[in-house]
PDB file of C-alpha atoms in Angstrom:
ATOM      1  CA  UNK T   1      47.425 -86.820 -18.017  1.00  0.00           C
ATOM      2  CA  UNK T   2      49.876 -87.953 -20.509  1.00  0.00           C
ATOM      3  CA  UNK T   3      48.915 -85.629 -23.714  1.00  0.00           C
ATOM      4  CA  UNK T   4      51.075 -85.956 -26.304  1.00  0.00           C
ATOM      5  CA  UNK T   5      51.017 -86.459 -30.003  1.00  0.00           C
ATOM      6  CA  UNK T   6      50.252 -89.619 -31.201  1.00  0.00           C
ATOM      7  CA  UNK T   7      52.973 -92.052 -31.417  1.00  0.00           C
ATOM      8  CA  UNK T   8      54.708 -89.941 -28.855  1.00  0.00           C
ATOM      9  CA  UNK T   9      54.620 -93.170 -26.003  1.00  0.00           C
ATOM     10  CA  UNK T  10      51.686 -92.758 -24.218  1.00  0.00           C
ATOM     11  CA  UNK T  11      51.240 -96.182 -23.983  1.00  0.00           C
ATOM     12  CA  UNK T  12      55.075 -96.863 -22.399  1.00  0.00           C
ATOM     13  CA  UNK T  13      54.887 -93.408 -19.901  1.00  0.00           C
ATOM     14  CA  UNK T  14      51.938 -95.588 -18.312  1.00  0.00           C
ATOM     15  CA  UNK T  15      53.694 -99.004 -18.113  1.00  0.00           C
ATOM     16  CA  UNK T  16      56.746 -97.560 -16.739  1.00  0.00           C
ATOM     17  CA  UNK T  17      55.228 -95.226 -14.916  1.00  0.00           C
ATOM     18  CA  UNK T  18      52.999 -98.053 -12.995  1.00  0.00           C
ATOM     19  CA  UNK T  19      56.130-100.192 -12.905  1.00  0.00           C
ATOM     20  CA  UNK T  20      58.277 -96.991 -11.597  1.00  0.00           C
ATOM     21  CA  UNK T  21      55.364 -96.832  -8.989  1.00  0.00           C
ATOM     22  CA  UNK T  22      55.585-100.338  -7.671  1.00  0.00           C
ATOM     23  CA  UNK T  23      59.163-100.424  -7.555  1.00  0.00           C
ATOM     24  CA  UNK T  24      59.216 -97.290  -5.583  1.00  0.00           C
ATOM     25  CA  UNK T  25      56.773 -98.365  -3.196  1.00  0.00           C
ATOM     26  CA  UNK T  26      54.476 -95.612  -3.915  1.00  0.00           C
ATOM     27  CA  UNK T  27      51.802 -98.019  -5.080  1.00  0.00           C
ATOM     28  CA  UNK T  28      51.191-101.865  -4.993  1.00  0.00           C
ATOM     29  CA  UNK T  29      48.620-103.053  -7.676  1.00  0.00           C
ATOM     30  CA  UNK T  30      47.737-100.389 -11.188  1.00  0.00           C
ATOM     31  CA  UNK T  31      45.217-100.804 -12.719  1.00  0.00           C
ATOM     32  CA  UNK T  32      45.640 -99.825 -16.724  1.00  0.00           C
ATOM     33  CA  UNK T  33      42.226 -99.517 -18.721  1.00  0.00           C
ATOM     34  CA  UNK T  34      42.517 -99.244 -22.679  1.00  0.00           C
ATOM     35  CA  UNK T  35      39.570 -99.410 -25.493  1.00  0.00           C
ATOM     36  CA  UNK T  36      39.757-103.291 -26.485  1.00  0.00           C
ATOM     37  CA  UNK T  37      41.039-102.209 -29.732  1.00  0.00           C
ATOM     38  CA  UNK T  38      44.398-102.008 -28.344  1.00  0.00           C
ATOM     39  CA  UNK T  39      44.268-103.992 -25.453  1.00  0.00           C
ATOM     40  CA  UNK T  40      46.252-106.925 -26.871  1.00  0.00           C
ATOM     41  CA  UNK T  41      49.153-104.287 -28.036  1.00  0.00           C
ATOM     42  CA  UNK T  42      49.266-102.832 -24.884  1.00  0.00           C
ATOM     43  CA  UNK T  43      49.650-106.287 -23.501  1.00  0.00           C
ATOM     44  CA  UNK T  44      52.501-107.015 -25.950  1.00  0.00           C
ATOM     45  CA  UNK T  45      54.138-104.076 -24.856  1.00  0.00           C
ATOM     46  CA  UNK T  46      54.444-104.552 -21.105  1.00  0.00           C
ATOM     47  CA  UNK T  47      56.003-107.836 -21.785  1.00  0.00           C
ATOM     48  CA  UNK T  48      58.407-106.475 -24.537  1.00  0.00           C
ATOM     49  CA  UNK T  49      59.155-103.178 -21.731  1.00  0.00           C
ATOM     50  CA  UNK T  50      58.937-105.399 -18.372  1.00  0.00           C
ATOM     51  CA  UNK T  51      59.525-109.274 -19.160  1.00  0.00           C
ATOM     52  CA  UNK T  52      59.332-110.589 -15.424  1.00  0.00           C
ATOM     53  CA  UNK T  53      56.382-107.944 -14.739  1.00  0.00           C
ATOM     54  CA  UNK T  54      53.583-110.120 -12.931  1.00  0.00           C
ATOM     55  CA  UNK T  55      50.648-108.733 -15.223  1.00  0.00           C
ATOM     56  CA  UNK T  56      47.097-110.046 -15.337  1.00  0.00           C
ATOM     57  CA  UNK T  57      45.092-109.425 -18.343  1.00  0.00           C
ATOM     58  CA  UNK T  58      41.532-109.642 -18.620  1.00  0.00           C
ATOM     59  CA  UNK T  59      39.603-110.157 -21.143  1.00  0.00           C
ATOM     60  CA  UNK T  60      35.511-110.333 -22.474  1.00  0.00           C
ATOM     61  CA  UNK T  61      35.534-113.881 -20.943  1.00  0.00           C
ATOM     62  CA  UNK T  62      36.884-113.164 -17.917  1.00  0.00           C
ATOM     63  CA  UNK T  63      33.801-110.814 -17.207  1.00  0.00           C
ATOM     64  CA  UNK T  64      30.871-112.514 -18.588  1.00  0.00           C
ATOM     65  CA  UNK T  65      28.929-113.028 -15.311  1.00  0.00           C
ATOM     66  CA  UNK T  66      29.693-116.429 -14.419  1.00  0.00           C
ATOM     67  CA  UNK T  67      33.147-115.806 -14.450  1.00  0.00           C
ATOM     68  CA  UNK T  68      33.726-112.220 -13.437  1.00  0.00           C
ATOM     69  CA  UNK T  69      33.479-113.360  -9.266  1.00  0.00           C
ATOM     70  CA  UNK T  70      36.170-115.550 -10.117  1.00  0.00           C
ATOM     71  CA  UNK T  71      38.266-112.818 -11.815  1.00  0.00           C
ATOM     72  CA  UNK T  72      37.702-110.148  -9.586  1.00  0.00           C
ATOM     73  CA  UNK T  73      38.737-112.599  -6.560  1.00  0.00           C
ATOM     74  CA  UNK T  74      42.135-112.719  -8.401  1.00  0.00           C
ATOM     75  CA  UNK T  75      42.348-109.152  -8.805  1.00  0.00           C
ATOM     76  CA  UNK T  76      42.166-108.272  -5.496  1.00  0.00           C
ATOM     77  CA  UNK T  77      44.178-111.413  -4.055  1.00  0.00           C
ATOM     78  CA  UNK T  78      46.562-111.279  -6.415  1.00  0.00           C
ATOM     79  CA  UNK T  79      49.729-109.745  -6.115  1.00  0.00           C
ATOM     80  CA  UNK T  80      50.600-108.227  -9.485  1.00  0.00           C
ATOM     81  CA  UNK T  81      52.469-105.376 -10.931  1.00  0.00           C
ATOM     82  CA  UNK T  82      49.720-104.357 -13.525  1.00  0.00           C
ATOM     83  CA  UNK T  83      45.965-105.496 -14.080  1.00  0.00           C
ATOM     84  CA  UNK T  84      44.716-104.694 -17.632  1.00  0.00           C
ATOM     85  CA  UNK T  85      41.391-104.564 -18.844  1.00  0.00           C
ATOM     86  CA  UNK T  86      39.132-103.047 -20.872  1.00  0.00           C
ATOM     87  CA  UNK T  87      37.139-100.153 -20.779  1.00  0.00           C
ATOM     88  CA  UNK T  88      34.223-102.325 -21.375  1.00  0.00           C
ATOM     89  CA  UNK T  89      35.070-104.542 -18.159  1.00  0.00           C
ATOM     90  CA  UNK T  90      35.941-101.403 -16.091  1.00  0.00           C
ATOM     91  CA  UNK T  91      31.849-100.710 -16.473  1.00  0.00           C
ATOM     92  CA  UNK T  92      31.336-104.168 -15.358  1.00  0.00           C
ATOM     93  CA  UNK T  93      32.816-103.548 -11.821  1.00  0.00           C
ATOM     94  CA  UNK T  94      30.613-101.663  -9.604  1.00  0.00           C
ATOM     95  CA  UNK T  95      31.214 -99.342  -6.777  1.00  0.00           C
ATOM     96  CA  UNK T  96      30.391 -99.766  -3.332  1.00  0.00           C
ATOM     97  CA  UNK T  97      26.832 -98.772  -2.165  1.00  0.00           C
ATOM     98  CA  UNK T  98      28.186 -96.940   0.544  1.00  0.00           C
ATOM     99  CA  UNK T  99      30.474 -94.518  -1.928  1.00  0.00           C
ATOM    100  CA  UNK T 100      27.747 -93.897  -4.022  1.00  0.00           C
ATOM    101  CA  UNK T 101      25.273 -92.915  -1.329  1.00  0.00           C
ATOM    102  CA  UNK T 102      28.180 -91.327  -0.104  1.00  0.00           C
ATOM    103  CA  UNK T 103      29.272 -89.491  -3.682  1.00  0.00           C
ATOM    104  CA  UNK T 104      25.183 -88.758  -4.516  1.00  0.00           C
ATOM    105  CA  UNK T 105      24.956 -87.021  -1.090  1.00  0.00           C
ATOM    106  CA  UNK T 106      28.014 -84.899  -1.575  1.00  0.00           C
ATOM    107  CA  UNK T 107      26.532 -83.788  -4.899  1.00  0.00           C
ATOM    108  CA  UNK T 108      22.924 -83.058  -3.262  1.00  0.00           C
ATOM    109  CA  UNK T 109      24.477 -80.937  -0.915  1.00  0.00           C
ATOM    110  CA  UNK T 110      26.570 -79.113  -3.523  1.00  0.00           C
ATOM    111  CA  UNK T 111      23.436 -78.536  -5.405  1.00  0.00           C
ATOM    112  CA  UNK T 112      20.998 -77.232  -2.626  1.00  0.00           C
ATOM    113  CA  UNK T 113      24.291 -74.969  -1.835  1.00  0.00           C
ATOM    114  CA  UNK T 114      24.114 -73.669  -5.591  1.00  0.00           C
ATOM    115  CA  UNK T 115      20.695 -73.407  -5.627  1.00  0.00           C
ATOM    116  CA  UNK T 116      20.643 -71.095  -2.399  1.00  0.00           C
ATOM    117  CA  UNK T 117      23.348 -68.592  -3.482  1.00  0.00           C
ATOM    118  CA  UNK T 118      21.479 -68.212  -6.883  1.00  0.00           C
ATOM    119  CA  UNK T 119      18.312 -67.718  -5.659  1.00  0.00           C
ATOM    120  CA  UNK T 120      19.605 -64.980  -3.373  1.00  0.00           C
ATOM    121  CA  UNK T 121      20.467 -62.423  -5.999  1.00  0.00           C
ATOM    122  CA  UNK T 122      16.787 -63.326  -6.999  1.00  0.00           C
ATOM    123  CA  UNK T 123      13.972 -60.967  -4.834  1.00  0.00           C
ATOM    124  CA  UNK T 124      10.968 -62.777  -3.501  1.00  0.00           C
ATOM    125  CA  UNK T 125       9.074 -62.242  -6.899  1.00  0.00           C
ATOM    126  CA  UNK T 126      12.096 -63.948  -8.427  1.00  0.00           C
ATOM    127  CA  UNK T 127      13.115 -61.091 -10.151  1.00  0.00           C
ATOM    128  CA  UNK T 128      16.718 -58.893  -9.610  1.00  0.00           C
ATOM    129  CA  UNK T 129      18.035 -56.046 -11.683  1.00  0.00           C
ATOM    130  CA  UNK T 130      20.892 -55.893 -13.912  1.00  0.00           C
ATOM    131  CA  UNK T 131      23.359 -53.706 -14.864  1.00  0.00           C
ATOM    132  CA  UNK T 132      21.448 -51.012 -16.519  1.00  0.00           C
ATOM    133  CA  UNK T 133      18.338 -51.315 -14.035  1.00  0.00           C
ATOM    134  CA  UNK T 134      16.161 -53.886 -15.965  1.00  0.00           C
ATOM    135  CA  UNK T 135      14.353 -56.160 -14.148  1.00  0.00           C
ATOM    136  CA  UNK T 136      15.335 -60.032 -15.222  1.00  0.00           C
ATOM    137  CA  UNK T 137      13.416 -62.811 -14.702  1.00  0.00           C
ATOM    138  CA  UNK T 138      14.290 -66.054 -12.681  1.00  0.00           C
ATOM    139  CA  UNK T 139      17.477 -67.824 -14.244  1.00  0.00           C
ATOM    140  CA  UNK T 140      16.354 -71.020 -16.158  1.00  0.00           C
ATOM    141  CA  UNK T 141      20.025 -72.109 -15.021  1.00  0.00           C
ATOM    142  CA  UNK T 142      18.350 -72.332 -11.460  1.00  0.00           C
ATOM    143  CA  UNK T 143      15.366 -74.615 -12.867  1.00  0.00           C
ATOM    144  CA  UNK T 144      18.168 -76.560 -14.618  1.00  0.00           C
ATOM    145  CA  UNK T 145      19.901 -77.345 -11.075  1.00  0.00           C
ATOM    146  CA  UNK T 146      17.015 -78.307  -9.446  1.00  0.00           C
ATOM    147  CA  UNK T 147      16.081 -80.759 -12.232  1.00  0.00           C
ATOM    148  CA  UNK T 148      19.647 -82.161 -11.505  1.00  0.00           C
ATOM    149  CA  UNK T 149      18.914 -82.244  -7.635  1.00  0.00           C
ATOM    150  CA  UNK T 150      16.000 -83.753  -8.163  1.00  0.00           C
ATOM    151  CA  UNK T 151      17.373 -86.704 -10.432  1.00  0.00           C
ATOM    152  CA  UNK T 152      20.207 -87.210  -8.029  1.00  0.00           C
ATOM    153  CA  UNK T 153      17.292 -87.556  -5.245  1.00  0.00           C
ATOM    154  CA  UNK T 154      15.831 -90.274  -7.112  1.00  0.00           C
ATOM    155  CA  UNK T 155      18.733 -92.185  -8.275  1.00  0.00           C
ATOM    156  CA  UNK T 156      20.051 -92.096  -4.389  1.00  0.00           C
ATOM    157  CA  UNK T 157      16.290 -93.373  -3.675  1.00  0.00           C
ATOM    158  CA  UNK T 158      16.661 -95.956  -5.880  1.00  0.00           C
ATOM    159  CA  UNK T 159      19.956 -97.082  -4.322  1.00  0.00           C
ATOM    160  CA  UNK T 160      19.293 -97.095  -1.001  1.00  0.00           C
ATOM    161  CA  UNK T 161      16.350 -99.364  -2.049  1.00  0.00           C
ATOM    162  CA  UNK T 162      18.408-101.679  -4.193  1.00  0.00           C
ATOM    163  CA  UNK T 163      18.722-104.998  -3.023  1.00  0.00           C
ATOM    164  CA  UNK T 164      22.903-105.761  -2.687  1.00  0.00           C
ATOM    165  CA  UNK T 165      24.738-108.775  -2.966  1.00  0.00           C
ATOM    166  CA  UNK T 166      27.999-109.504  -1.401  1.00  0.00           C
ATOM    167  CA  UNK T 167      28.710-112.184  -4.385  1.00  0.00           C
ATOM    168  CA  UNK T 168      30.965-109.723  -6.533  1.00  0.00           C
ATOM    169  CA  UNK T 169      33.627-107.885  -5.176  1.00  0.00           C
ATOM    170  CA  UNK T 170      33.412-103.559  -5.639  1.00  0.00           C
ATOM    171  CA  UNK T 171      36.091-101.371  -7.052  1.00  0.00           C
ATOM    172  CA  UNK T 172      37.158-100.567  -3.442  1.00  0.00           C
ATOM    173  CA  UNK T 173      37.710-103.914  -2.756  1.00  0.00           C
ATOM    174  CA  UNK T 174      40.090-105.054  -5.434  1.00  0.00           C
ATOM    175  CA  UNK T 175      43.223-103.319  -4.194  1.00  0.00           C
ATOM    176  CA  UNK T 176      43.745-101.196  -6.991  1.00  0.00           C
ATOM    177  CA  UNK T 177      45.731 -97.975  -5.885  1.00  0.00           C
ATOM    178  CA  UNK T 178      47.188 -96.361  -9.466  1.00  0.00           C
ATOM    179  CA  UNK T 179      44.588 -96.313 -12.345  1.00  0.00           C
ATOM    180  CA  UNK T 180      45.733 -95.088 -15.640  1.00  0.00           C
ATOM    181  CA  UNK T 181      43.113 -94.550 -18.405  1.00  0.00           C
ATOM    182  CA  UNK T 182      44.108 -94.602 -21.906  1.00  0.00           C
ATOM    183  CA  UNK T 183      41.421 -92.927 -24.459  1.00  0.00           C
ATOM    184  CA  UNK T 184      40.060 -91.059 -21.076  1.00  0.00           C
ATOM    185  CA  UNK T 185      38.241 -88.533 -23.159  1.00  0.00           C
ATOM    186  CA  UNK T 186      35.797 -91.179 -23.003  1.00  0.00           C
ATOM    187  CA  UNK T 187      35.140 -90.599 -19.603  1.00  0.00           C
ATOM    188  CA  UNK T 188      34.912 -86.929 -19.540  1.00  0.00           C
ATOM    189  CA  UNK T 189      31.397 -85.299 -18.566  1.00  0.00           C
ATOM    190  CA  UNK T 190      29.819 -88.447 -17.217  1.00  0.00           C
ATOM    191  CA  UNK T 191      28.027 -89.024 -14.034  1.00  0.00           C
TER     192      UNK T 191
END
C-alpha cells in the first residue's frame, strides 16, 4: 500500500517497484491496474522511467470480446516487464471455476463456524443474559450471517452449474505474479 499525499509518486514507487521486482528475480510478469483516466499517463511514465522496459498496454479494444482471447493469449505468453490495463478490463478477466468454488467454500465454512460460536452464547430459547441479568433476545447479527451463508450457497450453486468454456484464458492462467492497484479504494468491501 503506497499511501501518500497526492503528487507524492505513487505512480513511480509502482513502476520501479515492479521493475525492481523483475530485475531482482523476485517476480517475472506485474500486472499494474489504474482507472482509465490515467492509464495513458501512467503509460507515458514507464517509458519516460524505464525506456527499454518490455510493457504491454491494453486498452478498451483490446477487451471487447472478439479480441480479448487474443489479448489475454499475449498476456500470458508474453514475456514482459509490466502489463497495464484498466480497472475496467481487470473485471473482464475471470477467475478460475475451481478458485471460486474453492474461495465460496472457504467462506461457507467460515460462516457456519461464526454462526455456531454465536449461537452458543444463545440458550435453546435463543435467549442469554447480559451483564446486569436481562434476558436478550437472539442477535439479528446471527440472522444477518445466515442470510450471507445462504447467498454464498446459491451463488456456489449457480457456479457449479455454469456451463465453462476453455476459450478465454483465467486470471491464474496469465502468469501474472505482482499486481499493483492504483485507486484500490475501489476495491475495498467487495465480494
Amino acid at each position: 500500500l503506497f499511501a501518500h499525499q497526492v503528487g507524492a509518486g505513487k505512480t513511480f514507487e509502482m513502476i520501479a517497484s515492479a521493475m525492481e521486482a523483475k530485475r531482482l528475480g523476485l517476480a517475472s510478469k506485474s500486472l499494474i491496474v489504474t482507472p482509465k483516466a490515467v492509464c495513458k499517463q501512467t503509460a507515458i511514465e514507464i517509458s519516460r522511467l524505464y525506456p527499454n522496459a518490455n510493457v504491454l498496454v491494453t486498452n478498451e479494444k483490446n477487451f471487447k470480446p472478439k479480441n480479448r482471447q487474443k489479448t489475454l493469449s499475449r498476456i500470458a505468453n508474453g514475456n514482459y516487464d509490466i502489463i497495464l490495463m484498466t480497472h475496467e478490463n481487470l473485471e473482464r478477466v475471470r477467475i478460475s471455476k475451481d478458485y471460486e468454488v474453492k474461495y465460496l467454500n472457504k467462506r461457507i465454512e467460515d460462516l457456519e463456524n461464526t454462526i455456531v460460536k454465536a449461537r452458543s452464547n444463545y440458550d435453546s430459547f435463543g435467549t442469554k443474559k447480559d451483564s446486569n441479568g436481562e434476558e436478550v433476545a437472539a442477535s439479528r447479527t446471527i440472522k444477518e450471517l445466515a442470510a450471507i451463508e445462504k447467498q454464498y450457497r446459491q451463488s456456489l450453486k449457480g457456479i457449479l452449474n455454469k456451463k465453462t468454456t476453455n476459450d478465454v484464458y483465467s486470471f491464474e492462467e496469465l502468469g501474472v505474479d505482482r499486481l499493483y492497484i492504483d485507486e484500490a479504494h475501489n476495491y475495498k468491501n467487495l465480494y
